[in-house]
Amino acid sequence: MRPQKITFGDMREMGVRGVLIYCADYRCGHSVAVSADRWPDDVRLSDVEPRFICKVCAQRGADVRPNFEPARMGTG
């Protein structure tokens, strides 16, 4: 069983608006950055991971992580 991750609402409270989605197959290595606006605040990142299917290798499942980079670019 995979650990539960933070909710999209928690992520947005930190100023993060996007996620990085990595293919569950480490040999594939495909990843994509997307906006997280489509998911409601009460949904956990771990809740959506099993729904993804890689467009490169067709593996089901993903590792979804907050994309902190855009949030950091505005500070400094």
C-alpha positions as protocol buffer text, in pm:
chain_id: "A"
residue {
  index: 1
  type: MET
  ca { x: 0 y: 0 z: 0 }
}
residue {
  index: 2
  type: ARG
  ca { x: 132 y: 342 z: -98 }
}
residue {
  index: 3
  type: PRO
  ca { x: 140 y: 619 z: 163 }
}
residue {
  index: 4
  type: GLN
  ca { x: -120 y: 894 z: 145 }
}
residue {
  index: 5
  type: LYS
  ca { x: 9 y: 1221 z: 13 }
}
residue {
  index: 6
  type: ILE
  ca { x: -107 y: 1575 z: 80 }
}
residue {
  index: 7
  type: THR
  ca { x: -429 y: 1712 z: -65 }
}
residue {
  index: 8
  type: PHE
  ca { x: -440 y: 1949 z: -359 }
}
residue {
  index: 9
  type: GLY
  ca { x: -578 y: 2208 z: -115 }
}
residue {
  index: 10
  type: ASP
  ca { x: -271 y: 2166 z: 112 }
}
residue {
  index: 11
  type: MET
  ca { x: -49 y: 2205 z: -190 }
}
residue {
  index: 12
  type: ARG
  ca { x: -226 y: 2524 z: -303 }
}
residue {
  index: 13
  type: GLU
  ca { x: -194 y: 2671 z: 47 }
}
residue {
  index: 14
  type: MET
  ca { x: 184 y: 2643 z: -3 }
}
residue {
  index: 15
  type: GLY
  ca { x: 150 y: 2846 z: -323 }
}
residue {
  index: 16
  type: VAL
  ca { x: 199 y: 2552 z: -559 }
}
residue {
  index: 17
  type: ARG
  ca { x: -41 y: 2536 z: -858 }
}
residue {
  index: 18
  type: GLY
  ca { x: 102 y: 2248 z: -1062 }
}
residue {
  index: 19
  type: VAL
  ca { x: 215 y: 1889 z: -1034 }
}
residue {
  index: 20
  type: LEU
  ca { x: 482 y: 1671 z: -1187 }
}
residue {
  index: 21
  type: ILE
  ca { x: 358 y: 1332 z: -1301 }
}
residue {
  index: 22
  type: TYR
  ca { x: 615 y: 1053 z: -1337 }
}
residue {
  index: 23
  type: CYS
  ca { x: 549 y: 717 z: -1504 }
}
residue {
  index: 24
  type: ALA
  ca { x: 525 y: 436 z: -1249 }
}
residue {
  index: 25
  type: ASP
  ca { x: 774 y: 229 z: -1454 }
}
residue {
  index: 26
  type: TYR
  ca { x: 1119 y: 358 z: -1358 }
}
residue {
  index: 27
  type: ARG
  ca { x: 1262 y: 216 z: -1684 }
}
residue {
  index: 28
  type: CYS
  ca { x: 1034 y: 443 z: -1889 }
}
residue {
  index: 29
  type: GLY
  ca { x: 1124 y: 770 z: -1722 }
}
residue {
  index: 30
  type: HIS
  ca { x: 846 y: 970 z: -1891 }
}
residue {
  index: 31
  type: SER
  ca { x: 724 y: 1272 z: -1698 }
}
residue {
  index: 32
  type: VAL
  ca { x: 504 y: 1573 z: -1757 }
}
residue {
  index: 33
  type: ALA
  ca { x: 423 y: 1894 z: -1571 }
}
residue {
  index: 34
  type: VAL
  ca { x: 54 y: 1991 z: -1557 }
}
residue {
  index: 35
  type: SER
  ca { x: -171 y: 2240 z: -1384 }
}
residue {
  index: 36
  type: ALA
  ca { x: -345 y: 2102 z: -1075 }
}
residue {
  index: 37
  type: ASP
  ca { x: -648 y: 2328 z: -1119 }
}
residue {
  index: 38
  type: ARG
  ca { x: -867 y: 2039 z: -1241 }
}
residue {
  index: 39
  type: TRP
  ca { x: -867 y: 1860 z: -904 }
}
residue {
  index: 40
  type: PRO
  ca { x: -1069 y: 1976 z: -601 }
}
residue {
  index: 41
  type: ASP
  ca { x: -901 y: 2075 z: -276 }
}
residue {
  index: 42
  type: ASP
  ca { x: -1007 y: 1764 z: -82 }
}
residue {
  index: 43
  type: VAL
  ca { x: -850 y: 1512 z: -323 }
}
residue {
  index: 44
  type: ARG
  ca { x: -508 y: 1370 z: -230 }
}
residue {
  index: 45
  type: LEU
  ca { x: -227 y: 1347 z: -483 }
}
residue {
  index: 46
  type: SER
  ca { x: -206 y: 976 z: -402 }
}
residue {
  index: 47
  type: ASP
  ca { x: -578 y: 937 z: -491 }
}
residue {
  index: 48
  type: VAL
  ca { x: -517 y: 1025 z: -857 }
}
residue {
  index: 49
  type: GLU
  ca { x: -194 y: 827 z: -909 }
}
residue {
  index: 50
  type: PRO
  ca { x: -360 y: 497 z: -1011 }
}
residue {
  index: 51
  type: ARG
  ca { x: -570 y: 673 z: -1277 }
}
residue {
  index: 52
  type: PHE
  ca { x: -283 y: 773 z: -1502 }
}
residue {
  index: 53
  type: ILE
  ca { x: -171 y: 575 z: -1805 }
}
residue {
  index: 54
  type: CYS
  ca { x: 168 y: 665 z: -1955 }
}
residue {
  index: 55
  type: LYS
  ca { x: 143 y: 784 z: -2315 }
}
residue {
  index: 56
  type: VAL
  ca { x: 489 y: 644 z: -2390 }
}
residue {
  index: 57
  type: CYS
  ca { x: 484 y: 290 z: -2245 }
}
residue {
  index: 58
  type: ALA
  ca { x: 113 y: 241 z: -2153 }
}
residue {
  index: 59
  type: GLN
  ca { x: 201 y: 157 z: -1790 }
}
residue {
  index: 60
  type: ARG
  ca { x: -85 y: 229 z: -1550 }
}
residue {
  index: 61
  type: GLY
  ca { x: -1 y: 431 z: -1240 }
}
residue {
  index: 62
  type: ALA
  ca { x: 214 y: 730 z: -1167 }
}
residue {
  index: 63
  type: ASP
  ca { x: 402 y: 918 z: -900 }
}
residue {
  index: 64
  type: VAL
  ca { x: 241 y: 1261 z: -860 }
}
residue {
  index: 65
  type: ARG
  ca { x: 441 y: 1532 z: -683 }
}
residue {
  index: 66
  type: PRO
  ca { x: 394 y: 1904 z: -627 }
}
residue {
  index: 67
  type: ASN
  ca { x: 584 y: 2116 z: -879 }
}
residue {
  index: 68
  type: PHE
  ca { x: 765 y: 2360 z: -651 }
}
residue {
  index: 69
  type: GLU
  ca { x: 979 y: 2521 z: -922 }
}
residue {
  index: 70
  type: PRO
  ca { x: 727 y: 2778 z: -1058 }
}
residue {
  index: 71
  type: ALA
  ca { x: 640 y: 2884 z: -701 }
}
residue {
  index: 72
  type: ARG
  ca { x: 1008 y: 2950 z: -625 }
}
residue {
  index: 73
  type: MET
  ca { x: 1072 y: 3153 z: -938 }
}
residue {
  index: 74
  type: GLY
  ca { x: 856 y: 3440 z: -812 }
}
residue {
  index: 75
  type: THR
  ca { x: 1049 y: 3474 z: -487 }
}
residue {
  index: 76
  type: GLY
  ca { x: 1396 y: 3596 z: -443 }
}
